[in-house]
């Protein structure tokens, strides 16, 4: 198979474009349009700078996935050879992609990010881009510090906030278009409300019952099943609490509040059920948290579009 074919295989399995591209675009525009709606800048607009920013959020998602793949190569190979069901069919384990392929993809993605952001303007959003770009690069290198690479909790504490930095980059693109003076204190609630679902997803996908544990490090193995169930529950509740005060100022009302609270309630129920009655089939919290993540990102972007309309800026 050619290098292009190998990379296509890896992308399809590990970063499916049909899912990741729309979700990245939705994440950006949920933030960018919500900030416009809060200050009554309607109909909502899309500028050339916003187009570059949205594409950059998608590419940052890809870059972080490539970084994760490269830094986890040895661990993934070991888990795959041990028969872990989540790893035995991964492209790197099956030999369908090489480390050299992923290194090339890393450089191509990084170069495209620089090209997209170079003309965006100083200090915002170019300074914010530089900060996030350096932060993502540093995260790839500091992971290899033994205390971090061997600790799931330290890895979470040092890596997951990068998602918050990327959301802040989206805010900086808005500020570049509309001025920093147009930002209100609600921007802070929006930032954290958009970040907590990513933390909820990350913690929900690494929970297993004791009899399901393998050599793979999970939150349930480190903290116990009860405490592990509390993590995504906490993040879901905090996200809903942050986003709820934004709904009315953004002019959405029932169009968004119902799906937001409904999906949050479903995810919270799954976590509480596992907490009090851990049984086979109930540890897969990810399938309950993912609908909430979709509502927070895609749902908010679509609701804003339907309510206010979108025109070129």
CSV table of C-alpha atoms in Angstrom, one decimal:
chain,number,residue,atom,x,y,z
A,1,UNK,CA,0.0,0.0,0.0
A,2,UNK,CA,1.3,3.5,-0.8
A,3,UNK,CA,2.0,6.0,2.0
A,4,UNK,CA,-1.2,8.0,1.0
A,5,UNK,CA,-3.2,4.7,1.2
A,6,UNK,CA,-1.7,3.9,4.6
A,7,UNK,CA,-2.5,7.4,6.0
A,8,UNK,CA,-6.0,7.2,4.5
A,9,UNK,CA,-6.5,3.9,6.4
A,10,UNK,CA,-5.2,5.4,9.6
A,11,UNK,CA,-7.4,8.5,9.3
A,12,UNK,CA,-10.5,6.4,8.5
A,13,UNK,CA,-10.0,4.3,11.6
A,14,UNK,CA,-8.4,6.7,14.1
A,15,UNK,CA,-9.6,10.1,13.1
A,16,UNK,CA,-12.7,9.6,10.8
A,17,UNK,CA,-13.0,12.8,8.8
A,18,UNK,CA,-16.7,12.4,8.4
A,19,UNK,CA,-17.1,12.8,12.1
A,20,UNK,CA,-14.1,14.9,13.2
A,21,UNK,CA,-14.3,17.6,10.5
A,22,UNK,CA,-18.0,18.5,11.3
A,23,UNK,CA,-17.4,18.3,15.0
A,24,UNK,CA,-14.4,20.6,14.8
A,25,UNK,CA,-16.2,23.1,12.7
A,26,UNK,CA,-19.2,22.9,15.1
A,27,UNK,CA,-17.0,23.5,18.1
A,28,UNK,CA,-15.5,26.6,16.6
A,29,UNK,CA,-18.8,28.1,15.4
A,30,UNK,CA,-20.7,27.3,18.6
A,31,UNK,CA,-18.2,29.6,20.4
A,32,UNK,CA,-17.8,32.2,17.6
A,33,UNK,CA,-21.6,32.5,17.0
A,34,UNK,CA,-22.6,32.4,20.7
A,35,UNK,CA,-20.3,35.4,21.4
A,36,UNK,CA,-22.0,37.3,18.6
A,37,UNK,CA,-25.5,36.4,19.7
A,38,UNK,CA,-24.7,37.5,23.3
A,39,UNK,CA,-24.0,41.0,22.1
A,40,UNK,CA,-26.9,40.9,19.6
A,41,UNK,CA,-24.7,41.0,16.6
A,42,UNK,CA,-27.3,39.4,14.3
A,43,UNK,CA,-27.7,37.9,11.8
A,44,UNK,CA,-24.5,36.0,12.6
A,45,UNK,CA,-21.6,36.4,10.3
A,46,UNK,CA,-18.8,34.2,8.9
A,47,UNK,CA,-15.6,36.1,8.0
A,48,UNK,CA,-12.5,34.9,6.1
A,49,UNK,CA,-10.7,35.0,9.5
A,50,UNK,CA,-13.4,32.7,11.0
A,51,UNK,CA,-13.0,30.3,8.1
A,52,UNK,CA,-9.3,30.0,8.9
A,53,UNK,CA,-10.0,29.7,12.6
A,54,UNK,CA,-12.6,26.9,12.1
A,55,UNK,CA,-10.2,25.0,9.8
A,56,UNK,CA,-7.5,25.5,12.4
A,57,UNK,CA,-9.6,24.0,15.2
A,58,UNK,CA,-10.1,20.9,13.0
A,59,UNK,CA,-6.4,20.7,12.3
A,60,UNK,CA,-5.5,21.1,15.9
A,61,UNK,CA,-7.7,18.1,16.6
A,62,UNK,CA,-5.9,16.1,14.0
A,63,UNK,CA,-2.5,17.2,15.3
A,64,UNK,CA,-3.3,16.2,18.8
A,65,UNK,CA,-4.5,12.8,17.6
A,66,UNK,CA,-1.3,12.3,15.7
A,67,UNK,CA,0.7,13.3,18.8
A,68,UNK,CA,-1.2,10.9,20.9
A,69,UNK,CA,-0.6,8.1,18.4
A,70,UNK,CA,3.2,8.8,18.2
A,71,UNK,CA,3.7,9.0,22.0
A,72,UNK,CA,1.6,5.9,22.7
A,73,UNK,CA,3.2,3.6,20.0
A,74,UNK,CA,5.0,1.3,22.3
A,75,UNK,CA,2.1,1.0,24.8
A,76,UNK,CA,-0.4,0.4,22.0
A,77,UNK,CA,1.7,-2.3,20.5
A,78,UNK,CA,2.0,-4.0,23.8
A,79,UNK,CA,-1.7,-3.8,24.5
A,80,UNK,CA,-2.6,-5.0,21.0
A,81,UNK,CA,-0.3,-8.0,21.3
A,82,UNK,CA,-1.8,-8.8,24.7
A,83,UNK,CA,-5.2,-9.0,23.1
A,84,UNK,CA,-6.8,-5.9,24.6
A,85,UNK,CA,-10.1,-5.5,22.6
A,86,UNK,CA,-9.6,-1.8,22.1
A,87,UNK,CA,-6.1,-2.0,20.7
A,88,UNK,CA,-5.6,-5.3,18.9
A,89,UNK,CA,-7.1,-4.0,15.6
A,90,UNK,CA,-5.5,-0.6,15.6
A,91,UNK,CA,-3.6,0.3,12.3
A,92,UNK,CA,-0.3,0.7,14.1
A,93,UNK,CA,-0.7,-2.7,15.7
A,94,UNK,CA,-1.7,-4.4,12.5
A,95,UNK,CA,1.1,-2.8,10.6
A,96,UNK,CA,-1.2,-0.8,8.3
A,97,UNK,CA,0.6,2.4,9.1
A,98,UNK,CA,4.2,3.2,10.1
A,99,UNK,CA,5.7,5.7,12.5
A,100,UNK,CA,7.3,7.4,9.5
A,101,UNK,CA,3.9,7.9,7.9
A,102,UNK,CA,2.6,9.6,11.1
A,103,UNK,CA,5.6,11.8,11.5
A,104,UNK,CA,5.0,13.1,7.9
A,105,UNK,CA,1.4,13.7,8.7
A,106,UNK,CA,2.4,15.6,11.8
A,107,UNK,CA,4.7,18.0,9.8
A,108,UNK,CA,2.1,18.5,7.1
A,109,UNK,CA,-0.6,19.3,9.6
A,110,UNK,CA,1.7,21.7,11.5
A,111,UNK,CA,2.7,23.5,8.3
A,112,UNK,CA,-0.9,23.9,7.2
A,113,UNK,CA,-1.7,25.4,10.6
A,114,UNK,CA,1.0,28.0,10.2
A,115,UNK,CA,0.0,28.9,6.7
A,116,UNK,CA,-3.6,29.4,7.8
A,117,UNK,CA,-2.8,31.5,10.8
A,118,UNK,CA,0.0,33.7,9.5
A,119,UNK,CA,-2.3,36.3,7.9
A,120,UNK,CA,-4.8,36.5,10.8
A,121,UNK,CA,-3.4,39.6,12.5
A,122,UNK,CA,-1.3,40.5,15.6
A,123,UNK,CA,-1.8,40.4,18.5
A,124,UNK,CA,-5.2,38.6,18.1
A,125,UNK,CA,-5.7,36.0,17.0
A,126,UNK,CA,-2.1,35.3,15.9
A,127,UNK,CA,-0.6,35.5,19.4
A,128,UNK,CA,-3.3,33.1,20.7
A,129,UNK,CA,-2.5,30.7,17.8
A,130,UNK,CA,1.2,30.8,18.7
A,131,UNK,CA,0.5,30.0,22.3
A,132,UNK,CA,-1.7,27.0,21.5
A,133,UNK,CA,0.7,25.8,18.8
A,134,UNK,CA,3.6,25.9,21.3
A,135,UNK,CA,1.5,24.3,24.0
A,136,UNK,CA,0.5,21.4,21.8
A,137,UNK,CA,4.1,20.8,20.7
A,138,UNK,CA,5.2,21.0,24.4
A,139,UNK,CA,2.6,18.5,25.4
A,140,UNK,CA,4.0,15.9,23.0
A,141,UNK,CA,7.4,16.3,24.6
A,142,UNK,CA,6.5,16.6,28.3
A,143,UNK,CA,4.5,13.4,28.0
A,144,UNK,CA,7.7,11.5,28.0
A,145,UNK,CA,8.6,12.8,31.5
A,146,UNK,CA,8.3,9.5,33.4
A,147,UNK,CA,6.1,10.9,36.2
A,148,UNK,CA,3.5,12.0,33.5
A,149,UNK,CA,3.7,9.1,31.1
A,150,UNK,CA,3.1,6.6,33.9
A,151,UNK,CA,0.3,8.5,35.6
A,152,UNK,CA,-3.1,8.7,34.1
A,153,UNK,CA,-4.1,11.5,36.4
A,154,UNK,CA,-1.1,13.6,35.7
A,155,UNK,CA,-1.5,13.1,32.0
A,156,UNK,CA,-5.1,14.2,32.2
A,157,UNK,CA,-4.2,17.3,34.3
A,158,UNK,CA,-1.4,18.4,31.9
A,159,UNK,CA,-3.0,17.5,28.6
A,160,UNK,CA,-6.8,17.9,28.8
A,161,UNK,CA,-6.7,21.7,29.5
A,162,UNK,CA,-5.2,22.1,26.0
A,163,UNK,CA,-8.8,21.8,24.8
A,164,UNK,CA,-9.6,24.9,26.9
A,165,UNK,CA,-6.7,26.7,25.2
A,166,UNK,CA,-8.1,25.8,21.8
A,167,UNK,CA,-11.5,27.1,22.8
A,168,UNK,CA,-9.7,30.3,23.9
A,169,UNK,CA,-8.2,30.5,20.5
A,170,UNK,CA,-11.7,30.5,19.0
A,171,UNK,CA,-12.5,33.4,21.3
A,172,UNK,CA,-9.4,35.2,20.1
A,173,UNK,CA,-10.6,34.8,16.4
A,174,UNK,CA,-13.9,36.4,17.5
A,175,UNK,CA,-12.0,39.2,19.2
A,176,UNK,CA,-9.9,39.7,16.1
A,177,UNK,CA,-13.1,40.3,14.1
A,178,UNK,CA,-15.2,42.2,16.5
A,179,UNK,CA,-12.8,43.7,19.0
A,180,UNK,CA,-11.8,42.7,22.6
A,181,UNK,CA,-14.2,45.3,23.9
A,182,UNK,CA,-17.2,43.2,22.6
A,183,UNK,CA,-16.3,40.3,25.0
A,184,UNK,CA,-18.5,40.1,28.1
A,185,UNK,CA,-18.0,38.1,31.3
A,186,UNK,CA,-20.3,35.4,29.8
A,187,UNK,CA,-17.3,34.5,27.6
A,188,UNK,CA,-15.7,32.8,30.6
A,189,UNK,CA,-18.8,30.7,31.2
A,190,UNK,CA,-18.9,29.8,27.5
A,191,UNK,CA,-15.2,28.7,27.5
A,192,UNK,CA,-15.6,26.4,30.5
A,193,UNK,CA,-19.0,25.2,29.3
A,194,UNK,CA,-17.4,24.1,26.0
A,195,UNK,CA,-14.3,22.5,27.7
A,196,UNK,CA,-16.0,20.4,30.4
A,197,UNK,CA,-17.8,18.1,27.9
A,198,UNK,CA,-14.4,17.2,26.4
A,199,UNK,CA,-13.1,16.3,29.9
A,200,UNK,CA,-16.3,14.3,30.5
A,201,UNK,CA,-15.7,12.3,27.2
A,202,UNK,CA,-12.1,11.7,28.1
A,203,UNK,CA,-12.9,10.3,31.5
A,204,UNK,CA,-16.0,8.4,30.4
A,205,UNK,CA,-14.1,6.3,27.9
A,206,UNK,CA,-11.6,4.9,30.4
A,207,UNK,CA,-13.9,3.2,32.9
A,208,UNK,CA,-14.2,-0.6,33.2
A,209,UNK,CA,-15.6,-3.0,35.7
A,210,UNK,CA,-12.9,-4.9,37.8
A,211,UNK,CA,-13.4,-8.1,35.7
A,212,UNK,CA,-12.9,-6.1,32.5
A,213,UNK,CA,-9.6,-4.5,33.4
A,214,UNK,CA,-6.4,-5.3,31.4
A,215,UNK,CA,-2.9,-3.8,31.5
A,216,UNK,CA,-4.5,-0.7,30.1
A,217,UNK,CA,-4.5,2.1,32.6
A,218,UNK,CA,-8.1,3.3,33.3
A,219,UNK,CA,-9.6,5.7,35.8
A,220,UNK,CA,-11.5,2.9,37.4
A,221,UNK,CA,-8.2,1.0,38.0
A,222,UNK,CA,-6.6,4.0,39.5
A,223,UNK,CA,-9.5,5.5,41.5
A,224,UNK,CA,-11.9,2.7,41.8
A,225,UNK,CA,-15.2,2.3,39.9
A,226,UNK,CA,-17.2,4.6,42.2
A,227,UNK,CA,-14.8,7.6,41.9
A,228,UNK,CA,-14.2,6.9,38.2
A,229,UNK,CA,-18.0,7.2,37.7
A,230,UNK,CA,-18.0,10.6,39.5
A,231,UNK,CA,-15.6,12.2,37.1
A,232,UNK,CA,-17.7,12.4,34.0
A,233,UNK,CA,-20.7,13.1,36.1
A,234,UNK,CA,-19.0,16.2,37.6
A,235,UNK,CA,-17.9,17.5,34.2
A,236,UNK,CA,-21.3,17.1,32.6
A,237,UNK,CA,-23.0,18.9,35.5
A,238,UNK,CA,-20.5,21.7,35.5
A,239,UNK,CA,-20.8,22.1,31.7
A,240,UNK,CA,-24.6,22.4,31.9
A,241,UNK,CA,-24.3,24.8,34.8
A,242,UNK,CA,-22.0,27.1,32.8
A,243,UNK,CA,-24.0,27.0,29.5
A,244,UNK,CA,-27.5,27.5,31.0
A,245,UNK,CA,-27.0,31.2,31.9
A,246,UNK,CA,-25.9,31.8,28.3
A,247,UNK,CA,-29.0,30.4,26.6
A,248,UNK,CA,-31.3,33.4,27.3
A,249,UNK,CA,-28.7,36.2,26.4
A,250,UNK,CA,-28.0,34.3,23.2
A,251,UNK,CA,-31.7,34.4,22.3
A,252,UNK,CA,-32.2,30.6,22.2
A,253,UNK,CA,-34.7,29.8,25.0
A,254,UNK,CA,-36.4,26.5,24.7
A,255,UNK,CA,-34.8,25.8,21.3
A,256,UNK,CA,-31.6,24.7,23.1
A,257,UNK,CA,-32.2,24.4,26.8
A,258,UNK,CA,-34.4,21.3,26.5
A,259,UNK,CA,-31.8,19.2,24.5
A,260,UNK,CA,-29.0,20.5,26.7
A,261,UNK,CA,-30.6,19.5,30.0
A,262,UNK,CA,-32.1,16.3,28.5
A,263,UNK,CA,-28.7,15.0,27.3
A,264,UNK,CA,-27.0,16.1,30.5
A,265,UNK,CA,-29.6,14.2,32.5
A,266,UNK,CA,-29.1,11.1,30.4
A,267,UNK,CA,-25.3,11.1,31.0
A,268,UNK,CA,-25.7,11.9,34.6
A,269,UNK,CA,-28.2,9.0,35.1
A,270,UNK,CA,-25.7,6.6,33.5
A,271,UNK,CA,-22.9,7.7,35.8
A,272,UNK,CA,-25.1,7.5,38.9
A,273,UNK,CA,-26.4,4.1,37.9
A,274,UNK,CA,-22.9,2.8,37.6
A,275,UNK,CA,-21.9,4.5,40.9
A,276,UNK,CA,-24.6,2.7,42.9
A,277,UNK,CA,-25.1,-0.5,40.8
A,278,UNK,CA,-22.0,-1.4,38.9
A,279,UNK,CA,-23.0,-4.3,36.6
A,280,UNK,CA,-21.9,-5.7,33.2
A,281,UNK,CA,-22.7,-3.3,30.4
A,282,UNK,CA,-23.0,-0.3,32.6
A,283,UNK,CA,-19.4,0.8,32.5
A,284,UNK,CA,-19.6,2.0,28.9
A,285,UNK,CA,-20.3,5.6,30.0
A,286,UNK,CA,-18.9,7.0,26.7
A,287,UNK,CA,-22.1,6.1,24.8
A,288,UNK,CA,-24.1,8.3,27.2
A,289,UNK,CA,-21.7,11.2,27.4
A,290,UNK,CA,-21.2,11.5,23.6
A,291,UNK,CA,-24.8,12.7,22.9
A,292,UNK,CA,-24.2,15.4,25.4
A,293,UNK,CA,-21.0,16.4,23.7
A,294,UNK,CA,-22.8,16.5,20.4
A,295,UNK,CA,-25.6,18.7,21.8
A,296,UNK,CA,-23.1,21.1,23.4
A,297,UNK,CA,-21.2,21.6,20.2
A,298,UNK,CA,-23.3,20.7,17.1
A,299,UNK,CA,-26.6,21.4,18.8
A,300,UNK,CA,-25.5,24.9,20.0
A,301,UNK,CA,-24.1,25.8,16.5
A,302,UNK,CA,-27.2,24.6,14.7
A,303,UNK,CA,-29.6,26.3,17.2
A,304,UNK,CA,-27.7,29.6,16.8
A,305,UNK,CA,-27.9,29.3,13.0
A,306,UNK,CA,-31.6,28.5,13.0
A,307,UNK,CA,-32.5,31.3,15.5
A,308,UNK,CA,-30.4,34.2,14.1
A,309,UNK,CA,-29.4,33.2,10.5
A,310,UNK,CA,-25.9,33.4,9.1
A,311,UNK,CA,-24.5,35.7,6.4
A,312,UNK,CA,-21.0,36.3,5.0
A,313,UNK,CA,-19.0,38.8,7.0
